[in-house]
PDB file of C-alpha atoms in Angstrom:
ATOM      1  CA  UNK A 260      52.137  14.639  -5.960  1.00 42.00           C
ATOM      2  CA  UNK A 261      49.627  14.501  -8.834  1.00 42.00           C
ATOM      3  CA  UNK A 262      47.277  17.478  -9.015  1.00 50.00           C
ATOM      4  CA  UNK A 263      43.544  16.819  -9.231  1.00 55.00           C
ATOM      5  CA  UNK A 264      43.486  18.451 -12.661  1.00 55.00           C
ATOM      6  CA  UNK A 265      45.363  15.377 -13.918  1.00 58.00           C
ATOM      7  CA  UNK A 266      42.963  12.846 -12.350  1.00 63.00           C
ATOM      8  CA  UNK A 267      40.652  10.822 -14.629  1.00 63.00           C
ATOM      9  CA  UNK A 268      36.939  11.601 -14.499  1.00 73.00           C
ATOM     10  CA  UNK A 269      36.007   8.614 -12.337  1.00 75.00           C
ATOM     11  CA  UNK A 270      38.591   9.419  -9.676  1.00 72.00           C
ATOM     12  CA  UNK A 271      37.594  13.082  -9.596  1.00 74.00           C
ATOM     13  CA  UNK A 272      33.952  12.053  -9.230  1.00 78.00           C
ATOM     14  CA  UNK A 273      34.798   9.774  -6.310  1.00 77.00           C
ATOM     15  CA  UNK A 274      36.582  12.660  -4.584  1.00 73.00           C
ATOM     16  CA  UNK A 275      33.741  15.112  -5.006  1.00 76.00           C
ATOM     17  CA  UNK A 276      30.656  12.911  -4.682  1.00 83.00           C
ATOM     18  CA  UNK A 277      30.831  12.421  -0.881  1.00 80.00           C
ATOM     19  CA  UNK A 278      30.938  16.173  -0.249  1.00 75.00           C
ATOM     20  CA  UNK A 279      28.063  16.794  -2.632  1.00 83.00           C
ATOM     21  CA  UNK A 280      26.123  14.204  -0.639  1.00 85.00           C
ATOM     22  CA  UNK A 281      27.002  16.082   2.544  1.00 81.00           C
ATOM     23  CA  UNK A 282      25.779  19.277   0.887  1.00 80.00           C
ATOM     24  CA  UNK A 283      22.492  17.576   0.020  1.00 86.00           C
ATOM     25  CA  UNK A 284      21.969  16.534   3.625  1.00 86.00           C
ATOM     26  CA  UNK A 285      22.766  20.001   4.889  1.00 81.00           C
ATOM     27  CA  UNK A 286      20.369  21.527   2.328  1.00 83.00           C
ATOM     28  CA  UNK A 287      17.658  19.279   3.763  1.00 88.00           C
ATOM     29  CA  UNK A 288      18.608  20.619   7.191  1.00 86.00           C
ATOM     30  CA  UNK A 289      18.118  24.191   5.957  1.00 84.00           C
ATOM     31  CA  UNK A 290      14.722  23.202   4.532  1.00 87.00           C
ATOM     32  CA  UNK A 291      13.806  21.671   7.882  1.00 88.00           C
ATOM     33  CA  UNK A 292      14.608  24.999   9.578  1.00 87.00           C
ATOM     34  CA  UNK A 293      12.300  26.817   7.158  1.00 89.00           C
ATOM     35  CA  UNK A 294       9.536  24.293   7.814  1.00 89.00           C
ATOM     36  CA  UNK A 295       9.537  25.204  11.504  1.00 88.00           C
ATOM     37  CA  UNK A 296       8.320  28.687  10.593  1.00 87.00           C
ATOM     38  CA  UNK A 297       5.635  27.790   8.047  1.00 86.00           C
ATOM     39  CA  UNK A 298       2.911  29.451  10.134  1.00 85.00           C
ATOM     40  CA  UNK A 299       4.540  32.867  10.197  1.00 85.00           C
ATOM     41  CA  UNK A 300       5.485  32.555   6.494  1.00 86.00           C
ATOM     42  CA  UNK A 301       1.823  31.891   5.691  1.00 85.00           C
ATOM     43  CA  UNK A 302       0.812  35.020   7.610  1.00 82.00           C
ATOM     44  CA  UNK A 303       3.582  37.273   6.282  1.00 84.00           C
ATOM     45  CA  UNK A 304       4.132  36.326   2.641  1.00 84.00           C
ATOM     46  CA  UNK A 305       6.889  38.940   2.276  1.00 87.00           C
ATOM     47  CA  UNK A 306       9.163  36.675   4.309  1.00 88.00           C
ATOM     48  CA  UNK A 307       9.141  34.060   1.540  1.00 88.00           C
ATOM     49  CA  UNK A 308      10.125  36.743  -0.973  1.00 89.00           C
ATOM     50  CA  UNK A 309      13.011  38.106   1.103  1.00 90.00           C
ATOM     51  CA  UNK A 310      14.463  34.879   2.549  1.00 89.00           C
ATOM     52  CA  UNK A 311      16.714  34.141  -0.444  1.00 88.00           C
ATOM     53  CA  UNK A 312      18.330  37.585  -0.143  1.00 91.00           C
ATOM     54  CA  UNK A 313      19.574  36.928   3.381  1.00 91.00           C
ATOM     55  CA  UNK A 314      20.849  33.443   2.532  1.00 89.00           C
ATOM     56  CA  UNK A 315      22.473  34.588  -0.714  1.00 89.00           C
ATOM     57  CA  UNK A 316      24.312  37.507   0.889  1.00 92.00           C
ATOM     58  CA  UNK A 317      25.568  35.268   3.679  1.00 91.00           C
ATOM     59  CA  UNK A 318      26.663  32.603   1.206  1.00 89.00           C
ATOM     60  CA  UNK A 319      28.603  35.095  -0.906  1.00 90.00           C
ATOM     61  CA  UNK A 320      30.271  36.661   2.130  1.00 91.00           C
ATOM     62  CA  UNK A 321      31.216  33.222   3.422  1.00 90.00           C
ATOM     63  CA  UNK A 322      32.615  32.242   0.033  1.00 90.00           C
ATOM     64  CA  UNK A 323      34.781  35.370  -0.050  1.00 90.00           C
ATOM     65  CA  UNK A 324      36.276  34.598   3.360  1.00 90.00           C
ATOM     66  CA  UNK A 325      36.562  30.908   2.473  1.00 90.00           C
ATOM     67  CA  UNK A 326      38.481  31.612  -0.746  1.00 89.00           C
ATOM     68  CA  UNK A 327      40.976  33.817   1.080  1.00 88.00           C
ATOM     69  CA  UNK A 328      41.385  31.220   3.841  1.00 89.00           C
ATOM     70  CA  UNK A 329      41.928  28.260   1.492  1.00 88.00           C
ATOM     71  CA  UNK A 330      44.470  30.201  -0.559  1.00 88.00           C
ATOM     72  CA  UNK A 331      46.273  31.325   2.592  1.00 87.00           C
ATOM     73  CA  UNK A 332      46.365  27.768   3.937  1.00 85.00           C
ATOM     74  CA  UNK A 333      47.810  26.522   0.649  1.00 83.00           C
ATOM     75  CA  UNK A 334      50.549  29.174   0.693  1.00 85.00           C
ATOM     76  CA  UNK A 335      51.193  28.698   4.432  1.00 82.00           C
ATOM     77  CA  UNK A 336      50.303  32.339   5.104  1.00 82.00           C
ATOM     78  CA  UNK A 337      47.536  31.318   7.521  1.00 79.00           C
ATOM     79  CA  UNK A 338      49.019  29.530  10.531  1.00 75.00           C
ATOM     80  CA  UNK A 339      48.235  28.970  14.176  1.00 73.00           C
ATOM     81  CA  UNK A 340      50.250  32.061  15.022  1.00 77.00           C
ATOM     82  CA  UNK A 341      47.972  34.486  13.167  1.00 82.00           C
ATOM     83  CA  UNK A 342      44.689  32.630  12.813  1.00 82.00           C
ATOM     84  CA  UNK A 343      42.883  34.458  15.624  1.00 84.00           C
ATOM     85  CA  UNK A 344      43.968  37.835  14.295  1.00 85.00           C
ATOM     86  CA  UNK A 345      42.496  36.862  10.932  1.00 85.00           C
ATOM     87  CA  UNK A 346      39.316  35.613  12.622  1.00 85.00           C
ATOM     88  CA  UNK A 347      38.873  38.949  14.421  1.00 86.00           C
ATOM     89  CA  UNK A 348      39.440  40.807  11.173  1.00 88.00           C
ATOM     90  CA  UNK A 349      36.842  38.752   9.310  1.00 86.00           C
ATOM     91  CA  UNK A 350      34.302  39.278  12.086  1.00 86.00           C
ATOM     92  CA  UNK A 351      34.836  43.046  11.907  1.00 89.00           C
ATOM     93  CA  UNK A 352      34.601  42.969   8.103  1.00 90.00           C
ATOM     94  CA  UNK A 353      31.360  41.012   8.364  1.00 89.00           C
ATOM     95  CA  UNK A 354      30.000  43.466  10.922  1.00 90.00           C
ATOM     96  CA  UNK A 355      30.791  46.517   8.809  1.00 91.00           C
ATOM     97  CA  UNK A 356      29.418  44.926   5.640  1.00 91.00           C
ATOM     98  CA  UNK A 357      26.385  43.780   7.588  1.00 90.00           C
ATOM     99  CA  UNK A 358      25.667  47.290   8.842  1.00 91.00           C
ATOM    100  CA  UNK A 359      26.003  48.758   5.355  1.00 91.00           C
ATOM    101  CA  UNK A 360      23.717  46.229   3.684  1.00 91.00           C
ATOM    102  CA  UNK A 361      21.357  46.226   6.665  1.00 91.00           C
ATOM    103  CA  UNK A 362      20.759  49.926   6.077  1.00 91.00           C
ATOM    104  CA  UNK A 363      20.247  49.388   2.340  1.00 91.00           C
ATOM    105  CA  UNK A 364      18.000  46.341   2.594  1.00 90.00           C
ATOM    106  CA  UNK A 365      16.138  47.663   5.622  1.00 89.00           C
ATOM    107  CA  UNK A 366      15.065  50.670   3.562  1.00 91.00           C
ATOM    108  CA  UNK A 367      14.283  48.459   0.550  1.00 90.00           C
ATOM    109  CA  UNK A 368      12.117  46.161   2.670  1.00 88.00           C
ATOM    110  CA  UNK A 369      10.339  49.105   4.264  1.00 88.00           C
ATOM    111  CA  UNK A 370       9.618  50.827   0.938  1.00 90.00           C
ATOM    112  CA  UNK A 371       8.839  47.644  -1.001  1.00 89.00           C
ATOM    113  CA  UNK A 372       6.339  46.176   1.456  1.00 87.00           C
ATOM    114  CA  UNK A 373       5.379  49.344   3.323  1.00 85.00           C
ATOM    115  CA  UNK A 374       6.350  47.772   6.626  1.00 82.00           C
ATOM    116  CA  UNK A 375       9.080  48.998   8.942  1.00 81.00           C
ATOM    117  CA  UNK A 376       8.914  45.682  10.778  1.00 81.00           C
ATOM    118  CA  UNK A 377       9.878  43.796   7.618  1.00 86.00           C
ATOM    119  CA  UNK A 378      12.728  46.236   7.005  1.00 88.00           C
ATOM    120  CA  UNK A 379      13.965  45.908  10.574  1.00 87.00           C
ATOM    121  CA  UNK A 380      13.817  42.111  10.522  1.00 88.00           C
ATOM    122  CA  UNK A 381      15.699  42.021   7.216  1.00 90.00           C
ATOM    123  CA  UNK A 382      18.351  44.434   8.503  1.00 91.00           C
ATOM    124  CA  UNK A 383      18.935  42.480  11.727  1.00 90.00           C
ATOM    125  CA  UNK A 384      19.172  39.145   9.922  1.00 91.00           C
ATOM    126  CA  UNK A 385      21.603  40.645   7.403  1.00 92.00           C
ATOM    127  CA  UNK A 386      23.985  41.765  10.159  1.00 92.00           C
ATOM    128  CA  UNK A 387      23.844  38.424  11.970  1.00 91.00           C
ATOM    129  CA  UNK A 388      24.355  36.339   8.853  1.00 92.00           C
ATOM    130  CA  UNK A 389      27.245  38.368   7.428  1.00 93.00           C
ATOM    131  CA  UNK A 390      29.118  38.240  10.739  1.00 91.00           C
ATOM    132  CA  UNK A 391      28.576  34.479  11.022  1.00 91.00           C
ATOM    133  CA  UNK A 392      29.536  34.036   7.352  1.00 91.00           C
ATOM    134  CA  UNK A 393      32.899  35.699   7.885  1.00 90.00           C
ATOM    135  CA  UNK A 394      33.497  33.601  10.972  1.00 89.00           C
ATOM    136  CA  UNK A 395      32.552  30.343   9.240  1.00 90.00           C
ATOM    137  CA  UNK A 396      34.556  31.212   6.140  1.00 90.00           C
ATOM    138  CA  UNK A 397      37.736  31.196   8.220  1.00 89.00           C
ATOM    139  CA  UNK A 398      37.076  28.616  10.934  1.00 89.00           C
ATOM    140  CA  UNK A 399      35.634  25.866   8.712  1.00 89.00           C
ATOM    141  CA  UNK A 400      38.648  25.466   6.373  1.00 88.00           C
ATOM    142  CA  UNK A 401      41.101  25.852   9.255  1.00 88.00           C
ATOM    143  CA  UNK A 402      39.301  23.125  11.213  1.00 88.00           C
ATOM    144  CA  UNK A 403      39.096  20.786   8.223  1.00 87.00           C
ATOM    145  CA  UNK A 404      42.779  21.271   7.494  1.00 86.00           C
ATOM    146  CA  UNK A 405      43.586  20.403  11.102  1.00 85.00           C
ATOM    147  CA  UNK A 406      41.698  17.098  10.887  1.00 84.00           C
ATOM    148  CA  UNK A 407      43.313  16.167   7.584  1.00 83.00           C
ATOM    149  CA  UNK A 408      40.436  16.932   5.204  1.00 83.00           C
ATOM    150  CA  UNK A 409      41.051  18.922   2.033  1.00 81.00           C
ATOM    151  CA  UNK A 410      39.437  22.326   2.775  1.00 84.00           C
ATOM    152  CA  UNK A 411      39.199  23.165  -0.924  1.00 80.00           C
ATOM    153  CA  UNK A 412      36.778  20.256  -1.474  1.00 77.00           C
ATOM    154  CA  UNK A 413      34.833  20.105   1.773  1.00 79.00           C
ATOM    155  CA  UNK A 414      34.610  23.662   3.099  1.00 83.00           C
ATOM    156  CA  UNK A 415      31.966  24.904   0.674  1.00 84.00           C
ATOM    157  CA  UNK A 416      29.304  22.473   1.866  1.00 81.00           C
ATOM    158  CA  UNK A 417      29.762  23.374   5.522  1.00 86.00           C
ATOM    159  CA  UNK A 418      30.021  27.132   5.010  1.00 89.00           C
ATOM    160  CA  UNK A 419      26.901  27.131   2.830  1.00 87.00           C
ATOM    161  CA  UNK A 420      25.070  25.152   5.489  1.00 86.00           C
ATOM    162  CA  UNK A 421      26.045  27.576   8.221  1.00 88.00           C
ATOM    163  CA  UNK A 422      25.024  30.658   6.245  1.00 90.00           C
ATOM    164  CA  UNK A 423      21.740  29.105   5.068  1.00 90.00           C
ATOM    165  CA  UNK A 424      20.713  27.795   8.476  1.00 90.00           C
ATOM    166  CA  UNK A 425      21.764  30.910  10.369  1.00 89.00           C
ATOM    167  CA  UNK A 426      20.265  33.190   7.716  1.00 90.00           C
ATOM    168  CA  UNK A 427      16.898  31.444   7.626  1.00 91.00           C
ATOM    169  CA  UNK A 428      16.741  30.930  11.375  1.00 90.00           C
ATOM    170  CA  UNK A 429      17.674  34.522  12.261  1.00 89.00           C
ATOM    171  CA  UNK A 430      15.379  36.063   9.634  1.00 90.00           C
ATOM    172  CA  UNK A 431      12.358  33.891  10.354  1.00 90.00           C
ATOM    173  CA  UNK A 432      13.053  33.720  14.082  1.00 89.00           C
ATOM    174  CA  UNK A 433      13.178  37.491  14.488  1.00 87.00           C
ATOM    175  CA  UNK A 434      10.059  37.829  12.320  1.00 86.00           C
ATOM    176  CA  UNK A 435       8.250  35.270  14.473  1.00 85.00           C
ATOM    177  CA  UNK A 436       9.282  37.049  17.639  1.00 81.00           C
ATOM    178  CA  UNK A 437       8.105  40.373  16.261  1.00 74.00           C
ATOM    179  CA  UNK A 438       4.818  38.878  15.139  1.00 70.00           C
ATOM    180  CA  UNK A 439       4.153  37.024  18.379  1.00 67.00           C
ATOM    181  CA  UNK A 440       4.854  40.108  20.476  1.00 59.00           C
ATOM    182  CA  UNK A 441       2.765  42.246  18.126  1.00 50.00           C
ATOM    183  CA  UNK A 442       5.730  44.498  17.423  1.00 47.00           C
ATOM    184  CA  UNK A 443       4.165  46.331  14.514  1.00 48.00           C
ATOM    185  CA  UNK A 444       6.179  49.347  13.356  1.00 49.00           C
ATOM    186  CA  UNK A 445       3.862  50.483  10.548  1.00 49.00           C
ATOM    187  CA  UNK A 446       2.496  53.372  12.615  1.00 52.00           C
ATOM    188  CA  UNK A 447       5.784  54.611  13.992  1.00 51.00           C
ATOM    189  CA  UNK A 448       5.946  58.371  14.310  1.00 53.00           C
ATOM    190  CA  UNK A 449       8.947  59.814  12.520  1.00 51.00           C
ATOM    191  CA  UNK A 450      10.143  61.242  15.850  1.00 53.00           C
ATOM    192  CA  UNK A 451      10.455  57.710  17.206  1.00 51.00           C
ATOM    193  CA  UNK A 452      12.302  56.583  14.090  1.00 51.00           C
ATOM    194  CA  UNK A 453      14.814  59.392  14.474  1.00 53.00           C
ATOM    195  CA  UNK A 454      15.185  58.552  18.158  1.00 57.00           C
ATOM    196  CA  UNK A 455      16.089  54.949  17.288  1.00 54.00           C
ATOM    197  CA  UNK A 456      18.561  56.066  14.639  1.00 57.00           C
ATOM    198  CA  UNK A 457      20.292  58.457  16.988  1.00 58.00           C
ATOM    199  CA  UNK A 458      20.349  55.834  19.733  1.00 58.00           C
ATOM    200  CA  UNK A 459      22.238  53.615  17.260  1.00 58.00           C
ATOM    201  CA  UNK A 460      24.605  56.506  16.538  1.00 60.00           C
ATOM    202  CA  UNK A 461      25.166  56.923  20.271  1.00 60.00           C
ATOM    203  CA  UNK A 462      26.214  53.259  20.494  1.00 57.00           C
ATOM    204  CA  UNK A 463      28.656  53.786  17.630  1.00 59.00           C
ATOM    205  CA  UNK A 464      30.099  56.813  19.413  1.00 59.00           C
ATOM    206  CA  UNK A 465      30.561  54.871  22.637  1.00 55.00           C
ATOM    207  CA  UNK A 466      32.316  52.049  20.773  1.00 53.00           C
ATOM    208  CA  UNK A 467      34.509  54.515  18.885  1.00 57.00           C
ATOM    209  CA  UNK A 468      35.476  56.323  22.070  1.00 57.00           C
ATOM    210  CA  UNK A 469      36.244  53.057  23.854  1.00 50.00           C
ATOM    211  CA  UNK A 470      38.310  51.642  20.990  1.00 51.00           C
ATOM    212  CA  UNK A 471      40.238  54.924  20.689  1.00 55.00           C
ATOM    213  CA  UNK A 472      40.953  54.971  24.421  1.00 51.00           C
ATOM    214  CA  UNK A 473      42.151  51.377  24.345  1.00 44.00           C
ATOM    215  CA  UNK A 474      44.355  52.070  21.333  1.00 51.00           C
ATOM    216  CA  UNK A 475      45.960  55.088  22.985  1.00 53.00           C
ATOM    217  CA  UNK A 476      46.446  53.171  26.226  1.00 46.00           C
ATOM    218  CA  UNK A 477      48.185  50.350  24.388  1.00 44.00           C
ATOM    219  CA  UNK A 478      50.416  52.588  22.315  1.00 50.00           C
ATOM    220  CA  UNK A 479      50.881  55.209  25.033  1.00 47.00           C
ATOM    221  CA  UNK A 480      51.057  57.792  22.262  1.00 47.00           C
ATOM    222  CA  UNK A 481      49.320  61.125  21.744  1.00 47.00           C
ATOM    223  CA  UNK A 482      45.624  61.191  20.901  1.00 48.00           C
ATOM    224  CA  UNK A 483      44.799  60.941  17.238  1.00 49.00           C
ATOM    225  CA  UNK A 484      43.725  64.403  16.078  1.00 47.00           C
ATOM    226  CA  UNK A 485      41.397  63.169  13.350  1.00 50.00           C
ATOM    227  CA  UNK A 486      39.758  60.727  15.750  1.00 51.00           C
ATOM    228  CA  UNK A 487      39.210  63.529  18.273  1.00 54.00           C
ATOM    229  CA  UNK A 488      37.695  65.846  15.686  1.00 55.00           C
ATOM    230  CA  UNK A 489      35.399  63.126  14.372  1.00 57.00           C
ATOM    231  CA  UNK A 490      34.267  62.321  17.890  1.00 55.00           C
ATOM    232  CA  UNK A 491      33.489  65.964  18.686  1.00 55.00           C
ATOM    233  CA  UNK A 492      31.647  66.516  15.409  1.00 59.00           C
ATOM    234  CA  UNK A 493      29.620  63.329  15.874  1.00 58.00           C
ATOM    235  CA  UNK A 494      28.761  64.329  19.426  1.00 56.00           C
ATOM    236  CA  UNK A 495      27.426  67.688  18.276  1.00 58.00           C
ATOM    237  CA  UNK A 496      25.487  65.983  15.466  1.00 61.00           C
ATOM    238  CA  UNK A 497      24.000  63.541  17.969  1.00 58.00           C
ATOM    239  CA  UNK A 498      22.902  66.300  20.334  1.00 57.00           C
ATOM    240  CA  UNK A 499      21.490  68.457  17.524  1.00 60.00           C
ATOM    241  CA  UNK A 500      19.638  65.538  15.962  1.00 58.00           C
ATOM    242  CA  UNK A 501      17.997  64.417  19.195  1.00 55.00           C
ATOM    243  CA  UNK A 502      16.987  67.997  19.994  1.00 55.00           C
ATOM    244  CA  UNK A 503      15.516  68.498  16.511  1.00 58.00           C
ATOM    245  CA  UNK A 504      13.662  65.188  16.531  1.00 54.00           C
ATOM    246  CA  UNK A 505      11.954  65.889  19.827  1.00 52.00           C
ATOM    247  CA  UNK A 506      11.349  69.589  19.209  1.00 51.00           C
ATOM    248  CA  UNK A 507       9.557  68.952  15.903  1.00 53.00           C
ATOM    249  CA  UNK A 508       7.756  65.826  17.044  1.00 50.00           C
TER     250      UNK A 508
END
């Protein structure tokens, strides 16, 4: 079989041109999504400044997952036997990365524009788009390979479309919802902010406890000592933080 590197220019162009055309159509689709929110963009100009960040982060995350998937398909390391395990892993990776960059960009948006609502919208959209990007980066090439299309050529257009559309729609959609419901966070008291942060920590603790219990039930082994210590320390930190926030509020 002749590799594409050995193809003449015309043949290579014929192979790539259709997928570039698909990418053009999907880019128009992403622009159409943005156009649906032109009213809220006109009212909150910061959204136009921050939109590319959400789309770019999602696109890069999707490309990372896509590259790993295409390489694994080519080497036969990614098969039907392990595909769902890989999908779950990519979703968890996207969630963790999303939480990290949501914290960073939420603070940047808050400080830059002086609006906690902007920071919160940016953080939420970042989490959603990075999770979806990881999912698309695996499922798109696997699906294309199943239907007989070269995932190395065609996957990029579809993954970019998914991350752009989901990124723009989640970011602008959440901003529109916040604006329409008059959810303005500019005047939040710091006690309320701490309450929200510790509520998020409580959710993390519940998830950690549940996942640890499930893991021990499946392995039927002794409890992990480090996990137990972390859980106890986090519980004390949660209680102390809530008490401090309300006592000094």
